[in-house]
Coordinates of C-alpha atoms in Angstrom, one line a residue:
X183 CA 101.0 115.1 83.5
X184 CA 102.8 115.6 86.8
X185 CA 102.8 119.4 86.6
X186 CA 99.0 119.5 86.2
X187 CA 98.6 117.0 89.1
X188 CA 100.8 119.1 91.4
X189 CA 98.9 122.3 90.4
X190 CA 95.6 120.7 91.2
X191 CA 96.7 119.4 94.6
X192 CA 98.5 122.3 96.2
X193 CA 101.9 121.3 94.9
X194 CA 101.7 117.7 96.1
X195 CA 102.0 114.9 93.5
X196 CA 99.2 112.4 94.1
X197 CA 100.4 108.9 94.9
X198 CA 99.8 105.9 92.6
X199 CA 96.8 104.5 94.3
X200 CA 96.7 101.2 92.4
X201 CA 98.2 99.3 95.4
X202 CA 97.1 101.6 98.2
X203 CA 94.4 99.3 99.4
X204 CA 97.0 96.6 100.1
X205 CA 99.7 99.0 101.3
X206 CA 97.8 100.7 104.1
X207 CA 96.8 99.1 107.3
X208 CA 93.0 98.9 107.3
X209 CA 93.0 98.8 103.4
X210 CA 89.5 99.6 102.1
X211 CA 88.3 101.0 105.4
X212 CA 91.2 103.4 105.7
X213 CA 90.7 104.8 102.2
X214 CA 86.9 105.0 102.7
X215 CA 87.4 106.9 106.0
X216 CA 90.0 109.2 104.4
X217 CA 87.6 110.1 101.5
X218 CA 84.6 110.7 103.7
X219 CA 86.4 112.2 106.7
X220 CA 86.6 115.9 105.8
X221 CA 84.5 117.9 108.2
X222 CA 83.1 121.3 107.2
X223 CA 85.2 123.0 109.9
X224 CA 88.0 121.5 111.9
X225 CA 87.1 120.9 115.5
X226 CA 88.0 123.5 118.1
X227 CA 91.7 123.2 119.1
X228 CA 92.8 121.4 116.0
X229 CA 95.9 123.0 114.5
X230 CA 96.3 122.6 110.7
X231 CA 99.2 124.1 108.8
X232 CA 98.5 126.6 106.0
X233 CA 97.8 124.8 102.7
X234 CA 96.6 121.6 104.4
X235 CA 93.1 120.3 105.0
X236 CA 91.9 118.7 108.2
X237 CA 91.2 115.0 108.1
X238 CA 91.2 113.1 111.4
X239 CA 91.9 109.8 109.5
X240 CA 95.2 111.0 108.1
X241 CA 98.3 110.7 110.3
X242 CA 99.0 114.1 111.7
X243 CA 95.4 115.3 110.6
X244 CA 96.8 117.6 108.0
X245 CA 96.5 116.4 104.4
X246 CA 97.3 118.3 101.1
X247 CA 94.5 116.7 99.2
X248 CA 91.3 118.7 99.3
X249 CA 87.9 117.2 99.7
X250 CA 87.1 115.6 96.3
X251 CA 83.7 114.0 96.9
X252 CA 80.5 115.9 97.3
X253 CA 76.9 114.8 97.3
X254 CA 75.4 114.8 93.8
X255 CA 78.8 115.0 92.0
X256 CA 77.9 112.2 89.5
X257 CA 74.7 110.6 88.2
X258 CA 74.3 106.9 88.3
X259 CA 72.5 105.1 85.4
X260 CA 70.3 103.2 87.9
X261 CA 69.3 106.4 89.8
X262 CA 71.3 105.4 92.9
X263 CA 71.7 108.6 95.1
X264 CA 75.2 110.0 94.6
X265 CA 76.1 110.5 98.2
X266 CA 79.6 111.0 99.4
X267 CA 79.7 107.7 101.0
X268 CA 78.3 105.9 97.9
X269 CA 81.0 107.5 95.7
X270 CA 83.7 106.7 98.2
X271 CA 82.6 103.1 98.3
X272 CA 82.7 102.9 94.5
X273 CA 86.3 104.4 94.5
X274 CA 87.4 102.0 97.2
X275 CA 86.0 99.0 95.3
X276 CA 87.7 100.1 92.1
X277 CA 91.0 100.5 94.0
X278 CA 90.5 97.1 95.5
X279 CA 90.1 95.6 92.0
X280 CA 93.2 97.4 90.7
X281 CA 95.2 96.0 93.6
X282 CA 94.1 92.4 92.8
X283 CA 92.6 92.1 89.3
X284 CA 93.1 88.3 89.4
X285 CA 91.0 87.9 92.5
X286 CA 87.9 86.9 90.5
X287 CA 89.8 84.2 88.6
X288 CA 91.2 82.9 91.9
X289 CA 87.7 82.6 93.4
X290 CA 86.5 80.7 90.3
X291 CA 89.5 78.4 90.6
X292 CA 88.8 77.9 94.3
X293 CA 85.3 76.6 93.5
X294 CA 86.9 74.1 91.0
X295 CA 89.5 73.0 93.5
X296 CA 86.8 72.5 96.2
X297 CA 84.7 70.4 93.7
X298 CA 87.7 68.2 92.9
X299 CA 88.7 67.9 96.5
X300 CA 85.2 66.9 97.5
X301 CA 85.0 64.3 94.8
X302 CA 88.4 62.8 95.9
X303 CA 87.2 62.8 99.5
X304 CA 84.0 61.0 98.7
X305 CA 86.0 58.5 96.6
X306 CA 88.4 57.8 99.5
X307 CA 85.5 57.3 101.9
X308 CA 84.0 54.8 99.5
X309 CA 87.4 52.9 99.1
X310 CA 87.9 52.8 102.8
X311 CA 84.4 51.7 103.5
X312 CA 83.8 49.0 100.9
X313 CA 87.2 47.9 99.7
X314 CA 88.8 47.5 103.1
X315 CA 85.9 45.5 104.6
X316 CA 87.6 42.2 103.8
X317 CA 90.7 43.3 105.7
X318 CA 88.7 44.7 108.6
X319 CA 86.4 41.7 109.1
X320 CA 89.1 39.0 108.6
X321 CA 89.4 36.7 111.6
X322 CA 92.8 35.5 112.6
X323 CA 93.0 32.3 114.7
X324 CA 96.2 31.2 116.3
X325 CA 96.5 27.4 116.9
X326 CA 99.5 26.8 119.2
X327 CA 101.7 23.9 118.2
X328 CA 101.0 20.6 119.7
X329 CA 103.7 18.0 120.2
X330 CA 103.2 14.3 119.9
X331 CA 105.7 11.7 120.8
X332 CA 105.8 9.0 118.2
X333 CA 107.7 5.8 118.9
X334 CA 109.1 4.1 115.9
X335 CA 109.6 0.4 116.7
X336 CA 112.5 0.1 114.3
X337 CA 114.3 3.1 115.8
X338 CA 115.7 3.2 119.4
X339 CA 114.8 6.9 119.9
X340 CA 111.5 8.7 120.1
X341 CA 110.6 11.3 117.4
X342 CA 108.7 14.5 118.2
X343 CA 106.2 15.8 115.5
X344 CA 104.6 19.2 115.8
X345 CA 101.3 20.0 114.2
X346 CA 99.0 23.0 113.8
X347 CA 101.6 25.7 113.7
X348 CA 100.8 29.2 112.4
X349 CA 97.7 31.3 111.6
X350 CA 94.6 30.0 109.9
X351 CA 91.8 32.0 108.2

């Protein structure tokens, strides 16, 4: 309900925070600082408009959202102390998950890709090492052609024969 949200936040409609982690520079750190950055009193010399709250991490230092996290606000099942910083960390991690719910699946897929790539790499090393040894150790010998002058008594001219041309294994 937008009207109830405006009434609870001094007339300002709260933004959709599902992508705020990715939208803001600093992401998780910015939101954590924003949630934990409300001092008890603004520092001396800080000017805050009426209806706004001082937060040094918000641009302009005046924010319509009041402080929402206080120590002991919730009880954790595992008896973790409910400090402002712990609750802010939980909120930030949840917002991080809502921004990228497929991240866990991508990480699992990444492990599978790395396993397949490692197997293919090992196979290529084996092929290079053992299957190409014949090519790598082959010795090529060049025998230059030799010419012999052979005289045929029945022919008035001398014939030239060449032998040993080409490469031999």
